[in-house]
PDB file of C-alpha atoms in Angstrom:
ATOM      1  CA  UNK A   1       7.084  -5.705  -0.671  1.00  0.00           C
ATOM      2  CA  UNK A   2       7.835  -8.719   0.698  1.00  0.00           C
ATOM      3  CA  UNK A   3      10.960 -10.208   1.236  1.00  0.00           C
ATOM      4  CA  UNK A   4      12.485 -13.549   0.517  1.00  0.00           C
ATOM      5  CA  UNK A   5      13.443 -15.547   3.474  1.00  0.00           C
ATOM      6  CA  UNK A   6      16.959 -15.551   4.863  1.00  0.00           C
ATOM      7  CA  UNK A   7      19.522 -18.216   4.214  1.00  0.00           C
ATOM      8  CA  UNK A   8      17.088 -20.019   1.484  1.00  0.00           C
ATOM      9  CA  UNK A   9      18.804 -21.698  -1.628  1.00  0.00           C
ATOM     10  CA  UNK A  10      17.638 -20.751  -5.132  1.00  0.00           C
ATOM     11  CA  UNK A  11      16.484 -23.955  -6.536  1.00  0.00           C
ATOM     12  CA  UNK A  12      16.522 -26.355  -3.527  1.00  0.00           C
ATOM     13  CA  UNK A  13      13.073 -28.272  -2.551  1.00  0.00           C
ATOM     14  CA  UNK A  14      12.021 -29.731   1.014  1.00  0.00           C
ATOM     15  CA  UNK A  15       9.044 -31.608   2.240  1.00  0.00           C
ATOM     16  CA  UNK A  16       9.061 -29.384   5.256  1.00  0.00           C
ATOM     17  CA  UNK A  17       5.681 -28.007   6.756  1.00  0.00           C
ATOM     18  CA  UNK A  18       4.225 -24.341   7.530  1.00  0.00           C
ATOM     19  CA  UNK A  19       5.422 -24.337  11.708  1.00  0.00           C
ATOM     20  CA  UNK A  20       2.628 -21.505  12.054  1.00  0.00           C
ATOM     21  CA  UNK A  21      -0.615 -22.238  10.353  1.00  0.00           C
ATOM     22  CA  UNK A  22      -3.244 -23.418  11.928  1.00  0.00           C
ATOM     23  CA  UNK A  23      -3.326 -27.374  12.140  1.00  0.00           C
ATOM     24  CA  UNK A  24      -5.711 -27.614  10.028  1.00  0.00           C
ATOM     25  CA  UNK A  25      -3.428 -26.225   7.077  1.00  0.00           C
ATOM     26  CA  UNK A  26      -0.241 -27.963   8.361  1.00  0.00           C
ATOM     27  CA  UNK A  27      -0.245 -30.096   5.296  1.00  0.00           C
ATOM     28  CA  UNK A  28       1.092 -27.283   3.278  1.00  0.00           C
ATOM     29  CA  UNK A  29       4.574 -27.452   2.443  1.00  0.00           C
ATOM     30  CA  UNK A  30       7.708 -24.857   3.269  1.00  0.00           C
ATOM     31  CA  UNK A  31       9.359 -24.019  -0.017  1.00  0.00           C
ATOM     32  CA  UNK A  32      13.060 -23.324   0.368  1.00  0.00           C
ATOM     33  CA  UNK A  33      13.803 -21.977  -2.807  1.00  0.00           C
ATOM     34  CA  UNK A  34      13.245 -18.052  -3.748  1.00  0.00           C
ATOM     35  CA  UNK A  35      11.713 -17.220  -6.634  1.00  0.00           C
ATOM     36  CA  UNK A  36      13.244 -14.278  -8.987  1.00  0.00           C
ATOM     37  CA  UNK A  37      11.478 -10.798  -8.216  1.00  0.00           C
ATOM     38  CA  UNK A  38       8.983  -9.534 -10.722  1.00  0.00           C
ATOM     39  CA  UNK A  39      11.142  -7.099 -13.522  1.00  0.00           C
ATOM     40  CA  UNK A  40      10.627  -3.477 -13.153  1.00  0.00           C
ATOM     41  CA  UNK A  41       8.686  -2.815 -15.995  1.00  0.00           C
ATOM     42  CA  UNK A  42       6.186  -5.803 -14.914  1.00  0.00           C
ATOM     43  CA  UNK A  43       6.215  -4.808 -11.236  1.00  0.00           C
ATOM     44  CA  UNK A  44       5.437  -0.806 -12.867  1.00  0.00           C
ATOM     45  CA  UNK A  45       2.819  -1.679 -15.688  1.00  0.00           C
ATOM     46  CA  UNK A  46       0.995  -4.001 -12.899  1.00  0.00           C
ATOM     47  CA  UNK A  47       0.672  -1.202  -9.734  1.00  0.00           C
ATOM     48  CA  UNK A  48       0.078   1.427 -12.693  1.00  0.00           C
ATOM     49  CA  UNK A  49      -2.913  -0.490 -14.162  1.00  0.00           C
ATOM     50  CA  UNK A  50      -4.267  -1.309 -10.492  1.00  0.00           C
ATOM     51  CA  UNK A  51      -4.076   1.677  -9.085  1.00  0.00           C
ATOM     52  CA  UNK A  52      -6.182   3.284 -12.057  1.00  0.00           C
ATOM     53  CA  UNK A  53      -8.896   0.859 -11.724  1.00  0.00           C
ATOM     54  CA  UNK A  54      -8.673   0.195  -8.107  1.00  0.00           C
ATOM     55  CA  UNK A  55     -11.621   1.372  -5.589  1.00  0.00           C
ATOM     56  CA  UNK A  56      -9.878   4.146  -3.459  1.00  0.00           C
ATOM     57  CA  UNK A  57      -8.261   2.932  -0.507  1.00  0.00           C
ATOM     58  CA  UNK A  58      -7.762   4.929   2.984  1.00  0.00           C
ATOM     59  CA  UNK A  59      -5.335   7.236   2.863  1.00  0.00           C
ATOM     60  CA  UNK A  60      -2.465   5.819   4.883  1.00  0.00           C
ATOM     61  CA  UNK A  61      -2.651   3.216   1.975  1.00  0.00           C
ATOM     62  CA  UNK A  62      -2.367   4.872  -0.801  1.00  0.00           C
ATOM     63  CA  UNK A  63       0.404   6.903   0.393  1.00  0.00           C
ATOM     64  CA  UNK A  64       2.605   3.400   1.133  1.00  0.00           C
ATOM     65  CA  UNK A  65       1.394   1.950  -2.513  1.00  0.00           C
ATOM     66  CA  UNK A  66       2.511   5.451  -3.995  1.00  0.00           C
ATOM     67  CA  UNK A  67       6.001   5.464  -2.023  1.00  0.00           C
ATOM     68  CA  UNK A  68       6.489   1.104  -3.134  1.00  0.00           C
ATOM     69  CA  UNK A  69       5.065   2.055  -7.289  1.00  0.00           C
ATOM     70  CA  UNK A  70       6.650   6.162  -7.293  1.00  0.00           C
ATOM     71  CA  UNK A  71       8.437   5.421 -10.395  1.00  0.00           C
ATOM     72  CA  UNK A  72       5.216   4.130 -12.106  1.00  0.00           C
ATOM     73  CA  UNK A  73       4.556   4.257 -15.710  1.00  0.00           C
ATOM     74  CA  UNK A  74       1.738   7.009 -17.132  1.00  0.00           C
ATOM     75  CA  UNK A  75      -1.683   6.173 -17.729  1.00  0.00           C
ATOM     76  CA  UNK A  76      -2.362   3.522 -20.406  1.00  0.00           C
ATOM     77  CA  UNK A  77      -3.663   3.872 -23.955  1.00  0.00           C
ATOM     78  CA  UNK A  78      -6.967   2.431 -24.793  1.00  0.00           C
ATOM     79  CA  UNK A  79      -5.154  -0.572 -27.358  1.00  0.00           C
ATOM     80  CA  UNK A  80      -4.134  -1.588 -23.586  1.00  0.00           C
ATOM     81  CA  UNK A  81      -7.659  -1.632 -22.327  1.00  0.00           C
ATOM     82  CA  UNK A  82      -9.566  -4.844 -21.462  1.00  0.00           C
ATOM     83  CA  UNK A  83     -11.953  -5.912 -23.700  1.00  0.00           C
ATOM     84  CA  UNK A  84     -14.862  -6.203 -21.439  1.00  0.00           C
ATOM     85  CA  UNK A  85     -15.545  -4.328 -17.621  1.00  0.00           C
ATOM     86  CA  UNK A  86     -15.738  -6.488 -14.744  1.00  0.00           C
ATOM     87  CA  UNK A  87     -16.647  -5.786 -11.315  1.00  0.00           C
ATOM     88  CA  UNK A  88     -15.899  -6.625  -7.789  1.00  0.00           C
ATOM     89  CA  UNK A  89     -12.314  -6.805  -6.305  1.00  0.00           C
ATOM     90  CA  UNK A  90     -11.180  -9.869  -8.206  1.00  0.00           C
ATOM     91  CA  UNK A  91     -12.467  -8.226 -11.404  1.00  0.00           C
ATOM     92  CA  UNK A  92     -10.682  -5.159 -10.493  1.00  0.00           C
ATOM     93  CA  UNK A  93      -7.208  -6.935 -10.032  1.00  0.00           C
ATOM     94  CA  UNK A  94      -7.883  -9.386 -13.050  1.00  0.00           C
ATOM     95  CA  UNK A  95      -8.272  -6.077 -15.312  1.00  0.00           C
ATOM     96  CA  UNK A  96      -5.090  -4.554 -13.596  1.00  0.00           C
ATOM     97  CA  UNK A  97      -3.096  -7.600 -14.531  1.00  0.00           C
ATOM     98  CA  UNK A  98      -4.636  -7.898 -18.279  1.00  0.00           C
ATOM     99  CA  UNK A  99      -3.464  -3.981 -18.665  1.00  0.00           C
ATOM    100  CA  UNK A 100       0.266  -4.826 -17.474  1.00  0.00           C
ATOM    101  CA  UNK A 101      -0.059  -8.160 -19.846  1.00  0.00           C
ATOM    102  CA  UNK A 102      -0.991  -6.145 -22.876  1.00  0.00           C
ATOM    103  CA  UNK A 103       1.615  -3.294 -22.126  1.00  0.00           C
ATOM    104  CA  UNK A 104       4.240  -5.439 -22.408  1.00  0.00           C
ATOM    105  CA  UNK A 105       2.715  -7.838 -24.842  1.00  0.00           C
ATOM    106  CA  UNK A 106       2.456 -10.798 -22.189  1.00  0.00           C
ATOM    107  CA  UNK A 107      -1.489 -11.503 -22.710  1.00  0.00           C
ATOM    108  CA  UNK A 108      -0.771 -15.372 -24.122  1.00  0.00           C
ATOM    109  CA  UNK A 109       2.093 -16.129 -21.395  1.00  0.00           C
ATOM    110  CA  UNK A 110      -0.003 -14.237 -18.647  1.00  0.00           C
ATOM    111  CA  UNK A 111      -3.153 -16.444 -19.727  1.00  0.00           C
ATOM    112  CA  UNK A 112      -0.640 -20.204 -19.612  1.00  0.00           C
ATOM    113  CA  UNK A 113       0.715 -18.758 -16.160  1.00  0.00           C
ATOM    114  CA  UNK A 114      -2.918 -18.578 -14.448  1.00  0.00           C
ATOM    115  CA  UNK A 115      -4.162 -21.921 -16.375  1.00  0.00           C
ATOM    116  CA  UNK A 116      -1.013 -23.347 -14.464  1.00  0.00           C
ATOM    117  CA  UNK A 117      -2.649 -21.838 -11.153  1.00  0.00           C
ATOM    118  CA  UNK A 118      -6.140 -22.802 -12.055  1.00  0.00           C
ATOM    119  CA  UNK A 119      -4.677 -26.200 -12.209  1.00  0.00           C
ATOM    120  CA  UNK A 120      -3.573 -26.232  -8.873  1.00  0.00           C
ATOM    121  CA  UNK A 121      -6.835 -24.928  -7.226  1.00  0.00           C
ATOM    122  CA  UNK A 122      -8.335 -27.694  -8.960  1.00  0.00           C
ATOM    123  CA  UNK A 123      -5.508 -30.348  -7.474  1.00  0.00           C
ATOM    124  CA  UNK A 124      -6.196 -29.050  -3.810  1.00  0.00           C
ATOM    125  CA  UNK A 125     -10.323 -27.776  -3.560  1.00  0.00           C
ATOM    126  CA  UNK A 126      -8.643 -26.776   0.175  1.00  0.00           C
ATOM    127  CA  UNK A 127      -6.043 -23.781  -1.435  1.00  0.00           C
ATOM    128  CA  UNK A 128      -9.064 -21.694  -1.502  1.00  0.00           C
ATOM    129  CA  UNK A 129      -9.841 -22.082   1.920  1.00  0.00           C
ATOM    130  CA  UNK A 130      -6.224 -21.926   3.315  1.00  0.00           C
ATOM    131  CA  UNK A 131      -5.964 -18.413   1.779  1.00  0.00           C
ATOM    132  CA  UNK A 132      -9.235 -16.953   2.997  1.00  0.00           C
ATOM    133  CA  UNK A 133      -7.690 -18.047   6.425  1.00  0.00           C
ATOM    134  CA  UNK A 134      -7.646 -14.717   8.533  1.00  0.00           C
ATOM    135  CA  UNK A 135      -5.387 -15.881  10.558  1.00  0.00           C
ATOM    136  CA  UNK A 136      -2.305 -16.376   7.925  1.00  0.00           C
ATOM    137  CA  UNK A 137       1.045 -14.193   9.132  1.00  0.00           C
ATOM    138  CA  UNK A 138       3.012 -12.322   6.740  1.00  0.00           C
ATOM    139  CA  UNK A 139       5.759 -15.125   7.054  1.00  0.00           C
ATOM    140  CA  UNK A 140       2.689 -17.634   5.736  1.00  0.00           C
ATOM    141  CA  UNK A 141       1.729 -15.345   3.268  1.00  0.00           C
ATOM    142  CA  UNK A 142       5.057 -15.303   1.685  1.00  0.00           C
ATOM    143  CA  UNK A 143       5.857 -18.834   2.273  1.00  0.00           C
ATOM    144  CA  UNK A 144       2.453 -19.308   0.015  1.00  0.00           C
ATOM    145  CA  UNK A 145       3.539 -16.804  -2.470  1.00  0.00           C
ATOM    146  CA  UNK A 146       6.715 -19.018  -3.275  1.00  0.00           C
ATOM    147  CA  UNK A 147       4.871 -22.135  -3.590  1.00  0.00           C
ATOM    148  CA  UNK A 148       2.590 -20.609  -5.741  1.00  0.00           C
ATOM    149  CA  UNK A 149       5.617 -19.381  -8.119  1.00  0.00           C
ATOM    150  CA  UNK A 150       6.834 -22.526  -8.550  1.00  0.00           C
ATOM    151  CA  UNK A 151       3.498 -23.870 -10.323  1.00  0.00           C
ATOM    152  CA  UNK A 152       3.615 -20.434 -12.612  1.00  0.00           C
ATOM    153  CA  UNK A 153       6.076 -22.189 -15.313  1.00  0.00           C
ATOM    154  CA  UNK A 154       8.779 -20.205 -17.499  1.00  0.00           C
ATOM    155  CA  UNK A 155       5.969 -18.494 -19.688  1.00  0.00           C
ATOM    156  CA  UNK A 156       6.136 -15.797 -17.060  1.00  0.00           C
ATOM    157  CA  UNK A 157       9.104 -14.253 -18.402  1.00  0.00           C
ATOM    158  CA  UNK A 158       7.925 -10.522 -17.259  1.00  0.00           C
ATOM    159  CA  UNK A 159       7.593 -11.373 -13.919  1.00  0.00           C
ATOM    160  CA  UNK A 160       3.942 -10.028 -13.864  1.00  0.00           C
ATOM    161  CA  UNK A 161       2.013 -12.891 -12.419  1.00  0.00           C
ATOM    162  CA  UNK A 162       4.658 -13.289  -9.856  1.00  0.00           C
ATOM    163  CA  UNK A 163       4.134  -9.384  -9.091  1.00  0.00           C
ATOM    164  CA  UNK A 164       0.499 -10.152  -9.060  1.00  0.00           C
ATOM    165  CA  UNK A 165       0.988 -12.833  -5.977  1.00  0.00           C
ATOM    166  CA  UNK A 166       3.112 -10.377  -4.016  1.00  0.00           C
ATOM    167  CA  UNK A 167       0.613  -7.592  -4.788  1.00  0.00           C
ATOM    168  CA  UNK A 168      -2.221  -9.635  -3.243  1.00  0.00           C
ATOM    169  CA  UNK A 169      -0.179 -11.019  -0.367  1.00  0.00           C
ATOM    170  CA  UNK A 170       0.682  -7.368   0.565  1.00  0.00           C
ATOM    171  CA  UNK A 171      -2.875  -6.109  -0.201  1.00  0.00           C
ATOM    172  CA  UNK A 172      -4.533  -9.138   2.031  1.00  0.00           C
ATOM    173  CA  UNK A 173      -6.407 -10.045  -0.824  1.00  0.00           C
ATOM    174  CA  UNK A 174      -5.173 -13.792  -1.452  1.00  0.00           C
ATOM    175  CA  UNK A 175      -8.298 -15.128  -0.753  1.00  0.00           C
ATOM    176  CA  UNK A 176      -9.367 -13.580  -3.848  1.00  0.00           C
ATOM    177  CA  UNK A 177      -6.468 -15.188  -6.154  1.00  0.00           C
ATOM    178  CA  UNK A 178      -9.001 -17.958  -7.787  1.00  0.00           C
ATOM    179  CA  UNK A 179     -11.672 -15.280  -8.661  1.00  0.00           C
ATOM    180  CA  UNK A 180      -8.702 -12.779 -10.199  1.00  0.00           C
ATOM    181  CA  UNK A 181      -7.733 -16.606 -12.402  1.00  0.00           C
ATOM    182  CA  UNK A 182     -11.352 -16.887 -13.725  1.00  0.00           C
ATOM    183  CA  UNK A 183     -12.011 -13.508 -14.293  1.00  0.00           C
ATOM    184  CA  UNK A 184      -8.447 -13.144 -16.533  1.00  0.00           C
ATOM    185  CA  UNK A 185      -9.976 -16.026 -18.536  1.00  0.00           C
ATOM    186  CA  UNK A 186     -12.671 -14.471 -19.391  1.00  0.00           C
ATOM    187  CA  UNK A 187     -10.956 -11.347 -20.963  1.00  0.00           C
ATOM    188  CA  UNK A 188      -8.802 -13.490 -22.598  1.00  0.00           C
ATOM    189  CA  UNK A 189     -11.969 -15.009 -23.951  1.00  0.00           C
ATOM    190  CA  UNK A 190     -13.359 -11.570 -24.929  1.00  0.00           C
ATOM    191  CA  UNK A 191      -9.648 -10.634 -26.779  1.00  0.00           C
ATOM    192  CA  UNK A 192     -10.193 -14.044 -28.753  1.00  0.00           C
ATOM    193  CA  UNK A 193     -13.780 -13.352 -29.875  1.00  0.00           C
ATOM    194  CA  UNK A 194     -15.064 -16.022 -27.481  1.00  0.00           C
ATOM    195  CA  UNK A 195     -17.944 -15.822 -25.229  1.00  0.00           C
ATOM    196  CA  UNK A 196     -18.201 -17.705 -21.915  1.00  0.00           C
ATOM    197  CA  UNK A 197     -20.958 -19.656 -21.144  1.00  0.00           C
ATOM    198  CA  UNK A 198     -20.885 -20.807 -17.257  1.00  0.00           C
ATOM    199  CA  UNK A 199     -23.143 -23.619 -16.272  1.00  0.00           C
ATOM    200  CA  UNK A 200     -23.536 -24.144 -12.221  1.00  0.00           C
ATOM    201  CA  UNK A 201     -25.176 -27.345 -11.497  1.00  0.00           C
ATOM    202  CA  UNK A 202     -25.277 -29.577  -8.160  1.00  0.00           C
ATOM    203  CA  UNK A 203     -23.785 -32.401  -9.991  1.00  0.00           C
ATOM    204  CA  UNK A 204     -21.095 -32.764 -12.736  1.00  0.00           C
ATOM    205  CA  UNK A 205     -23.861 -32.078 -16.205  1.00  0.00           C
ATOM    206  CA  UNK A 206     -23.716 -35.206 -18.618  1.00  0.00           C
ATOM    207  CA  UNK A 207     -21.903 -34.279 -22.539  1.00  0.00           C
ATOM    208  CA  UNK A 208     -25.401 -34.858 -24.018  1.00  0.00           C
ATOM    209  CA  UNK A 209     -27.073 -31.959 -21.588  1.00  0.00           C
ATOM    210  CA  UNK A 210     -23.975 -29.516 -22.332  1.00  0.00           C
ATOM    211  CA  UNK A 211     -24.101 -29.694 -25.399  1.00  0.00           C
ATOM    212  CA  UNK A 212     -27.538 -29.057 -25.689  1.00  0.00           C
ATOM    213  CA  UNK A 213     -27.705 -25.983 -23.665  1.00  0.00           C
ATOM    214  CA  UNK A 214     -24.462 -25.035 -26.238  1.00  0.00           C
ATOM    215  CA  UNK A 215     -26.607 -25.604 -28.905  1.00  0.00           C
ATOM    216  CA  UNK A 216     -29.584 -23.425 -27.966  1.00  0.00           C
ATOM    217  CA  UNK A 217     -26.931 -20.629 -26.913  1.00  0.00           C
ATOM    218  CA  UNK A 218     -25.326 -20.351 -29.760  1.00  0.00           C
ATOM    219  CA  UNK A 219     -28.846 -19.470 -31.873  1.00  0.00           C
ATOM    220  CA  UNK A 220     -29.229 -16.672 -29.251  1.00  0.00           C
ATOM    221  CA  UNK A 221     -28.702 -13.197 -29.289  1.00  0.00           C
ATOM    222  CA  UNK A 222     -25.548 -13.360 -27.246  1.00  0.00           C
ATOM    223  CA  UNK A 223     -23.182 -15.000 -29.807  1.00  0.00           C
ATOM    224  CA  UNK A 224     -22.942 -12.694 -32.740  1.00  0.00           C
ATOM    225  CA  UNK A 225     -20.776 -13.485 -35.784  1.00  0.00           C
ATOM    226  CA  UNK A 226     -17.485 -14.068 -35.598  1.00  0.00           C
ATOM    227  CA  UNK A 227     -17.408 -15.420 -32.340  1.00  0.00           C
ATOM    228  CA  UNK A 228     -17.170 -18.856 -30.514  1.00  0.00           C
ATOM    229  CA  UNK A 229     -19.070 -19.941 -27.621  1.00  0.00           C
ATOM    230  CA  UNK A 230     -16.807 -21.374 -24.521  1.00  0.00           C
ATOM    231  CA  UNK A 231     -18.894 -23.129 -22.226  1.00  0.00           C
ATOM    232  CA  UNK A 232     -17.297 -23.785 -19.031  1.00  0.00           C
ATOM    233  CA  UNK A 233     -19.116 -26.196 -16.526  1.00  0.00           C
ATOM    234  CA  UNK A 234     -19.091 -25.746 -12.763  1.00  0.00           C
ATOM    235  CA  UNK A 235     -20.204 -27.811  -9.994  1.00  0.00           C
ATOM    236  CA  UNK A 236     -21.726 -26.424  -6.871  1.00  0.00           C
ATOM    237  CA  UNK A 237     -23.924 -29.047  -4.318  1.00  0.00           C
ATOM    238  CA  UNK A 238     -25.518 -25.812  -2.655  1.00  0.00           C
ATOM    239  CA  UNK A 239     -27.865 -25.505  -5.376  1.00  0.00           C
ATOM    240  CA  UNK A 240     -29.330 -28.185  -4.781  1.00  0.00           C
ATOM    241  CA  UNK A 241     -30.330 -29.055  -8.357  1.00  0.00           C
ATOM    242  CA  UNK A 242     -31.098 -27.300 -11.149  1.00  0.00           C
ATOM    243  CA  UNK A 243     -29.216 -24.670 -12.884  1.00  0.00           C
ATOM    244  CA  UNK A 244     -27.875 -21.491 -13.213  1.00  0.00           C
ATOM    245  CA  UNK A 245     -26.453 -19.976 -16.598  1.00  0.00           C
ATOM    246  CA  UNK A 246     -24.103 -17.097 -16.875  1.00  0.00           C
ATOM    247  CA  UNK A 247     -23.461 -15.197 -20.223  1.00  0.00           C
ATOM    248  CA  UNK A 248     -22.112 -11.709 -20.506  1.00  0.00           C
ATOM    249  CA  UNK A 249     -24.030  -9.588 -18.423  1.00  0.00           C
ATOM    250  CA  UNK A 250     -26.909 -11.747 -17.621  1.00  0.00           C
ATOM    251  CA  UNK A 251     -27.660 -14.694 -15.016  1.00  0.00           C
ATOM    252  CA  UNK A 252     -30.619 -16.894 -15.512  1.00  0.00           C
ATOM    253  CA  UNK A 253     -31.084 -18.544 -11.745  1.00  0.00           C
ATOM    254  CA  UNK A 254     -33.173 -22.099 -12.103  1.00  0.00           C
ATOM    255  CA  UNK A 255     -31.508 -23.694  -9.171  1.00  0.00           C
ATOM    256  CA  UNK A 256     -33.825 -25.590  -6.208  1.00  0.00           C
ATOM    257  CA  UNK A 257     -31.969 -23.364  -3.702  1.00  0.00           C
ATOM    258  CA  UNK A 258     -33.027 -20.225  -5.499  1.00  0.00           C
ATOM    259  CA  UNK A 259     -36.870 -20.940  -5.576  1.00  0.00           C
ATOM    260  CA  UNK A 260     -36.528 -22.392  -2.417  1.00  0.00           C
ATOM    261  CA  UNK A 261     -35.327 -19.141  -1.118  1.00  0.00           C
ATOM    262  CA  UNK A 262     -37.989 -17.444  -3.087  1.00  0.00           C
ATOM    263  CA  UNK A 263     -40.770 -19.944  -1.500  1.00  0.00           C
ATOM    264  CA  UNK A 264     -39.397 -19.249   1.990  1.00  0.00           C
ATOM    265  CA  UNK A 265     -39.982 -15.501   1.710  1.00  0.00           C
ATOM    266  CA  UNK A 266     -43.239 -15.498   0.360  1.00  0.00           C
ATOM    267  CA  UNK A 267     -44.365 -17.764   3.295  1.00  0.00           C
ATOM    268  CA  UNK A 268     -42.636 -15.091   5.495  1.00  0.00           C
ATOM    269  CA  UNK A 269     -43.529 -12.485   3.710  1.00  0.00           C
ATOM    270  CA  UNK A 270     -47.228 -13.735   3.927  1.00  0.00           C
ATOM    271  CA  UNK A 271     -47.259 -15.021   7.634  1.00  0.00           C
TER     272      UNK A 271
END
């Protein structure tokens, strides 16, 4: 696990900068105060759910997660279960960390924590980059981690979010911290009878076109009854223009960049 850096006082703030990132993430500040470990039974419920879900990891690995987690709970019952499966390594941490939420009845607190996080990824569009940086030393990872805590809140009474930053700093998986926030929202979603509706387009969609493409959605076979459509709009200038629409299980690609792609491999295909 990682420790918390020597001589710091709980509670105390600085305007200090990382000394060892690379210049180009210099603007991030040193935090001098130490956040409050993760409680057992968070730190336990979170490796317990990971570690059942998790893809399987070399050996050396697993044999220093099973020495850190060796007092881990049992397997969990299926009222623990997320709602929906996701895939990938963010959707395989997000899972882990809605398990350990429900087994200790944290799902609402868990969900305020990450809004809190999402918040600050929206603040700074450069967080994302700054922990995909390969060249980040445990000491930056850690210095990260406590920054991070301090935008959590008190809803994280458990200690399981916190648990889930150190997990990921450990793990080398930060860079993955944003997808493991959207993915929790969407089982959250699922446990609320919602159903996400993502809209990618190259520039920010007027109210008029959103709520059109809500409209048509909601007459579809995707929202049954019962449940509420969520539609959650996204901008990304690499499409080019167009769309793309995400529901459940299915991705409708309309974007220029997509037929563009398409175009360019027929010509090559044909050439």
């Amino acid at each position: 696990m990682l420790q918390p850096v020597d001589g710091a006082e709980p509670g105390s703030e600085t305007s200090s900068q990382y000394p060892h990132l690379h210049p180009r993430y210099s603007s991030c500040p040193i935090p001098q105060s130490i956040s409050p470990l993760p409680t057992m039974s968070a730190a336990r419920a979170f490796s317990t759910a990971f570690r059942a879900g998790a893809p399987r990891a070399p050996i050396a690995a697993r044999y220093a997660a099973t020495r850190s987690y060796a007092a881990a709970a049992g397997p969990t019952g299926s009222a623990n279960k997320p709602p929906i499966a996701l895939f990938g390594v963010d959707g395989t941490y997000a899972s882990a960390l809605y398990t350990a939420a429900a087994k200790t009845n944290a799902l609402d607190p868990t969900a305020k924590s990450l809004q809190n996080l999402q918040a600050v990824f929206q603040k700074d569009p450069k967080l994302n980059d700054i922990l995909h940086a390969p060249s980040l030393s445990v000491s930056d990872k850690q210095q990260i981690v406590q920054e991070l805590q301090k935008h959590i809140g008190g809803a994280d009474k458990e200690g399981i979010v916190k648990n889930l930053l150190n997990t990921l700093a450990q793990n080398n998986r930060l860079g993955v911290l944003q997808g493991v926030v959207e993915k929790f929202s969407v089982l959250m979603g699922a446990h609320r009878g919602e159903v996400e509706l993502v809209v990618t387009s190259a520039a920010p969609l007027d109210n008029r076109t959103i709520s059109r493409l809500e409209a048509a959605i909601k007459n579809s076979q995707y929202v049954t009854s019962g449940q509420s459509l969520k539609v959650v709009p996204k901008v990304n200038p690499e499409i080019r223009g167009g769309l793309i629409v995400e529901i459940a299980d299915r991705t409708i690609d309309l974007s220029v960049s997509s037929k563009m792609a398409k175009m360019n491999k027929l010509l090559k295909d044909t050439l």
